[in-house]
Amino acid sequence: MAKLSKRFKEIIVKIDKTKIYSPEEAIKLVKETGKLKFDASIEVHANLGIDPKKGDQIVRNSVALPHGTGKTVKIAAFVSDDKVKDAKEAGADVVGSDNLIEEIKKTNKTDFDIAVTTPDMMPKLAAIAKILGQKGLMPNPKTGTIGPDVKKMIAELKQGKVSYKNDDTANIHLSIGKLSFTDEALLANFQAFIESLKKSKPQTMKGTFIKSLYLSSSMGPSVRVSIN
């Protein structure tokens, strides 16, 4: 078992591990116990009652966080030549068509956080699907990264639209802001995610969908949150 630091021992006593806190209480505690020399992220961790081995129970969706995540995302747009200007004007950091696909195919390098594309470009992306897929960058309609309106997709992502997907242990981890955010902004982001998650419940699963929720800062202790 990892040895707890003096700092961690001092702050962990502020959290009652037997208690389930309201979102408002949890946010205050996470901010109080997560203070560092840098502006750490605040994350929500959801344990789901799904069977992650079943394809029809995979939870994958996107949500527009009202106040964003506090992170600057680098977006790559794979578009036809006639939409290059639109993508650049919308704020895409990397824009290209066949040339960009060939470059990634040769170098295996992807210097961006999110990839968007239009339906007509999807067949061409097959050439680098393995590279993008291994890094979780393959555009997907469920995450709002495939569509005809390039400007709209890029604008939404720049404004705080984020994607989430369960891992192999039926957990979802998502950053909902920074310690510097106001309590109200973090609460709004948290509630937006929970509403989106509830709507993502697979039709085939039975029983409790969201088994537990926790909030934590990047290097702080976790706080259990009530599920409304």
mmCIF file with all atom_site columns, N, CA, C and O in Angstrom, residues 31-53:
data_model
loop_
_atom_site.group_PDB
_atom_site.id
_atom_site.type_symbol
_atom_site.label_atom_id
_atom_site.label_alt_id
_atom_site.label_comp_id
_atom_site.label_asym_id
_atom_site.label_entity_id
_atom_site.label_seq_id
_atom_site.pdbx_PDB_ins_code
_atom_site.Cartn_x
_atom_site.Cartn_y
_atom_site.Cartn_z
_atom_site.occupancy
_atom_site.B_iso_or_equiv
_atom_site.pdbx_formal_charge
_atom_site.auth_seq_id
_atom_site.auth_comp_id
_atom_site.auth_asym_id
_atom_site.auth_atom_id
_atom_site.pdbx_PDB_model_num
ATOM 1  N N  . LYS A 1 31 ? -12.782 21.301 -3.242  1.00 0.00 ? 31 LYS A N  1
ATOM 2  C CA . LYS A 1 31 ? -11.999 22.531 -3.429  1.00 0.00 ? 31 LYS A CA 1
ATOM 3  C C  . LYS A 1 31 ? -11.125 22.815 -2.205  1.00 0.00 ? 31 LYS A C  1
ATOM 4  O O  . LYS A 1 31 ? -9.978  23.238 -2.327  1.00 0.00 ? 31 LYS A O  1
ATOM 5  N N  . GLU A 1 32 ? -11.674 22.543 -1.028  1.00 0.00 ? 32 GLU A N  1
ATOM 6  C CA . GLU A 1 32 ? -10.934 22.797 0.213   1.00 0.00 ? 32 GLU A CA 1
ATOM 7  C C  . GLU A 1 32 ? -9.757  21.848 0.379   1.00 0.00 ? 32 GLU A C  1
ATOM 8  O O  . GLU A 1 32 ? -8.686  22.244 0.853   1.00 0.00 ? 32 GLU A O  1
ATOM 9  N N  . THR A 1 33 ? -9.941  20.596 -0.010  1.00 0.00 ? 33 THR A N  1
ATOM 10 C CA . THR A 1 33 ? -8.894  19.579 0.198   1.00 0.00 ? 33 THR A CA 1
ATOM 11 C C  . THR A 1 33 ? -7.992  19.380 -1.021  1.00 0.00 ? 33 THR A C  1
ATOM 12 O O  . THR A 1 33 ? -7.047  18.599 -0.969  1.00 0.00 ? 33 THR A O  1
ATOM 13 N N  . GLY A 1 34 ? -8.291  20.078 -2.107  1.00 0.00 ? 34 GLY A N  1
ATOM 14 C CA . GLY A 1 34 ? -7.520  19.851 -3.328  1.00 0.00 ? 34 GLY A CA 1
ATOM 15 C C  . GLY A 1 34 ? -6.572  20.962 -3.700  1.00 0.00 ? 34 GLY A C  1
ATOM 16 O O  . GLY A 1 34 ? -5.984  20.947 -4.782  1.00 0.00 ? 34 GLY A O  1
ATOM 17 N N  . LYS A 1 35 ? -6.420  21.956 -2.817  1.00 0.00 ? 35 LYS A N  1
ATOM 18 C CA . LYS A 1 35 ? -5.581  23.115 -3.138  1.00 0.00 ? 35 LYS A CA 1
ATOM 19 C C  . LYS A 1 35 ? -4.110  22.717 -3.326  1.00 0.00 ? 35 LYS A C  1
ATOM 20 O O  . LYS A 1 35 ? -3.521  22.062 -2.483  1.00 0.00 ? 35 LYS A O  1
ATOM 21 N N  . LEU A 1 36 ? -3.561  23.155 -4.454  1.00 0.00 ? 36 LEU A N  1
ATOM 22 C CA . LEU A 1 36 ? -2.163  22.882 -4.780  1.00 0.00 ? 36 LEU A CA 1
ATOM 23 C C  . LEU A 1 36 ? -1.532  24.159 -5.350  1.00 0.00 ? 36 LEU A C  1
ATOM 24 O O  . LEU A 1 36 ? -2.176  25.195 -5.423  1.00 0.00 ? 36 LEU A O  1
ATOM 25 N N  . LYS A 1 37 ? -0.277  24.050 -5.769  1.00 0.00 ? 37 LYS A N  1
ATOM 26 C CA . LYS A 1 37 ? 0.401   25.207 -6.337  1.00 0.00 ? 37 LYS A CA 1
ATOM 27 C C  . LYS A 1 37 ? -0.049  25.466 -7.775  1.00 0.00 ? 37 LYS A C  1
ATOM 28 O O  . LYS A 1 37 ? 0.282   26.486 -8.354  1.00 0.00 ? 37 LYS A O  1
ATOM 29 N N  . PHE A 1 38 ? -0.781  24.512 -8.353  1.00 0.00 ? 38 PHE A N  1
ATOM 30 C CA . PHE A 1 38 ? -1.304  24.694 -9.708  1.00 0.00 ? 38 PHE A CA 1
ATOM 31 C C  . PHE A 1 38 ? -2.824  24.534 -9.687  1.00 0.00 ? 38 PHE A C  1
ATOM 32 O O  . PHE A 1 38 ? -3.389  24.055 -8.704  1.00 0.00 ? 38 PHE A O  1
ATOM 33 N N  . ASP A 1 39 ? -3.457  24.948 -10.754 1.00 0.00 ? 39 ASP A N  1
ATOM 34 C CA . ASP A 1 39 ? -4.914  24.902 -10.851 1.00 0.00 ? 39 ASP A CA 1
ATOM 35 C C  . ASP A 1 39 ? -5.355  23.505 -11.279 1.00 0.00 ? 39 ASP A C  1
ATOM 36 O O  . ASP A 1 39 ? -5.503  23.220 -12.470 1.00 0.00 ? 39 ASP A O  1
ATOM 37 N N  . ALA A 1 40 ? -5.557  22.633 -10.304 1.00 0.00 ? 40 ALA A N  1
ATOM 38 C CA . ALA A 1 40 ? -5.865  21.236 -10.586 1.00 0.00 ? 40 ALA A CA 1
ATOM 39 C C  . ALA A 1 40 ? -7.266  21.054 -11.168 1.00 0.00 ? 40 ALA A C  1
ATOM 40 O O  . ALA A 1 40 ? -8.159  21.877 -10.971 1.00 0.00 ? 40 ALA A O  1
ATOM 41 N N  . SER A 1 41 ? -7.428  19.971 -11.887 1.00 0.00 ? 41 SER A N  1
ATOM 42 C CA . SER A 1 41 ? -8.736  19.632 -12.453 1.00 0.00 ? 41 SER A CA 1
ATOM 43 C C  . SER A 1 41 ? -9.608  18.992 -11.380 1.00 0.00 ? 41 SER A C  1
ATOM 44 O O  . SER A 1 41 ? -9.104  18.376 -10.431 1.00 0.00 ? 41 SER A O  1
ATOM 45 N N  . ILE A 1 42 ? -10.910 19.131 -11.535 1.00 0.00 ? 42 ILE A N  1
ATOM 46 C CA . ILE A 1 42 ? -11.868 18.435 -10.680 1.00 0.00 ? 42 ILE A CA 1
ATOM 47 C C  . ILE A 1 42 ? -12.587 17.416 -11.546 1.00 0.00 ? 42 ILE A C  1
ATOM 48 O O  . ILE A 1 42 ? -13.077 17.741 -12.636 1.00 0.00 ? 42 ILE A O  1
ATOM 49 N N  . GLU A 1 43 ? -12.616 16.181 -11.064 1.00 0.00 ? 43 GLU A N  1
ATOM 50 C CA . GLU A 1 43 ? -13.152 15.084 -11.865 1.00 0.00 ? 43 GLU A CA 1
ATOM 51 C C  . GLU A 1 43 ? -14.324 14.407 -11.176 1.00 0.00 ? 43 GLU A C  1
ATOM 52 O O  . GLU A 1 43 ? -14.378 14.328 -9.949  1.00 0.00 ? 43 GLU A O  1
ATOM 53 N N  . VAL A 1 44 ? -15.235 13.909 -11.996 1.00 0.00 ? 44 VAL A N  1
ATOM 54 C CA . VAL A 1 44 ? -16.332 13.095 -11.487 1.00 0.00 ? 44 VAL A CA 1
ATOM 55 C C  . VAL A 1 44 ? -16.066 11.661 -11.928 1.00 0.00 ? 44 VAL A C  1
ATOM 56 O O  . VAL A 1 44 ? -15.621 11.409 -13.046 1.00 0.00 ? 44 VAL A O  1
ATOM 57 N N  . HIS A 1 45 ? -16.300 10.725 -11.008 1.00 0.00 ? 45 HIS A N  1
ATOM 58 C CA . HIS A 1 45 ? -16.086 9.307  -11.275 1.00 0.00 ? 45 HIS A CA 1
ATOM 59 C C  . HIS A 1 45 ? -17.399 8.574  -11.010 1.00 0.00 ? 45 HIS A C  1
ATOM 60 O O  . HIS A 1 45 ? -17.934 8.643  -9.896  1.00 0.00 ? 45 HIS A O  1
ATOM 61 N N  . ALA A 1 46 ? -17.913 7.925  -12.022 1.00 0.00 ? 46 ALA A N  1
ATOM 62 C CA . ALA A 1 46 ? -19.187 7.217  -11.895 1.00 0.00 ? 46 ALA A CA 1
ATOM 63 C C  . ALA A 1 46 ? -18.994 5.721  -12.102 1.00 0.00 ? 46 ALA A C  1
ATOM 64 O O  . ALA A 1 46 ? -18.396 5.305  -13.095 1.00 0.00 ? 46 ALA A O  1
ATOM 65 N N  . ASN A 1 47 ? -19.465 4.938  -11.140 1.00 0.00 ? 47 ASN A N  1
ATOM 66 C CA . ASN A 1 47 ? -19.437 3.478  -11.270 1.00 0.00 ? 47 ASN A CA 1
ATOM 67 C C  . ASN A 1 47 ? -20.818 3.022  -11.724 1.00 0.00 ? 47 ASN A C  1
ATOM 68 O O  . ASN A 1 47 ? -21.827 3.314  -11.074 1.00 0.00 ? 47 ASN A O  1
ATOM 69 N N  . LEU A 1 48 ? -20.865 2.320  -12.850 1.00 0.00 ? 48 LEU A N  1
ATOM 70 C CA . LEU A 1 48 ? -22.132 1.941  -13.456 1.00 0.00 ? 48 LEU A CA 1
ATOM 71 C C  . LEU A 1 48 ? -22.454 0.462  -13.270 1.00 0.00 ? 48 LEU A C  1
ATOM 72 O O  . LEU A 1 48 ? -21.562 -0.372 -13.107 1.00 0.00 ? 48 LEU A O  1
ATOM 73 N N  . GLY A 1 49 ? -23.741 0.157  -13.327 1.00 0.00 ? 49 GLY A N  1
ATOM 74 C CA . GLY A 1 49 ? -24.186 -1.226 -13.157 1.00 0.00 ? 49 GLY A CA 1
ATOM 75 C C  . GLY A 1 49 ? -24.257 -1.992 -14.457 1.00 0.00 ? 49 GLY A C  1
ATOM 76 O O  . GLY A 1 49 ? -24.969 -3.000 -14.558 1.00 0.00 ? 49 GLY A O  1
ATOM 77 N N  . ILE A 1 50 ? -23.524 -1.557 -15.470 1.00 0.00 ? 50 ILE A N  1
ATOM 78 C CA . ILE A 1 50 ? -23.528 -2.216 -16.769 1.00 0.00 ? 50 ILE A CA 1
ATOM 79 C C  . ILE A 1 50 ? -22.552 -3.387 -16.799 1.00 0.00 ? 50 ILE A C  1
ATOM 80 O O  . ILE A 1 50 ? -21.696 -3.514 -15.919 1.00 0.00 ? 50 ILE A O  1
ATOM 81 N N  . ASP A 1 51 ? -22.672 -4.215 -17.818 1.00 0.00 ? 51 ASP A N  1
ATOM 82 C CA . ASP A 1 51 ? -21.687 -5.251 -18.077 1.00 0.00 ? 51 ASP A CA 1
ATOM 83 C C  . ASP A 1 51 ? -20.838 -4.754 -19.240 1.00 0.00 ? 51 ASP A C  1
ATOM 84 O O  . ASP A 1 51 ? -21.277 -4.787 -20.398 1.00 0.00 ? 51 ASP A O  1
ATOM 85 N N  . PRO A 1 52 ? -19.634 -4.261 -18.970 1.00 0.00 ? 52 PRO A N  1
ATOM 86 C CA . PRO A 1 52 ? -18.810 -3.657 -20.026 1.00 0.00 ? 52 PRO A CA 1
ATOM 87 C C  . PRO A 1 52 ? -18.376 -4.629 -21.118 1.00 0.00 ? 52 PRO A C  1
ATOM 88 O O  . PRO A 1 52 ? -17.878 -4.207 -22.163 1.00 0.00 ? 52 PRO A O  1
ATOM 89 N N  . LYS A 1 53 ? -18.576 -5.935 -20.872 1.00 0.00 ? 53 LYS A N  1
ATOM 90 C CA . LYS A 1 53 ? -18.204 -6.932 -21.880 1.00 0.00 ? 53 LYS A CA 1
ATOM 91 C C  . LYS A 1 53 ? -19.279 -7.088 -22.953 1.00 0.00 ? 53 LYS A C  1
ATOM 92 O O  . LYS A 1 53 ? -19.049 -7.700 -23.989 1.00 0.00 ? 53 LYS A O  1
#
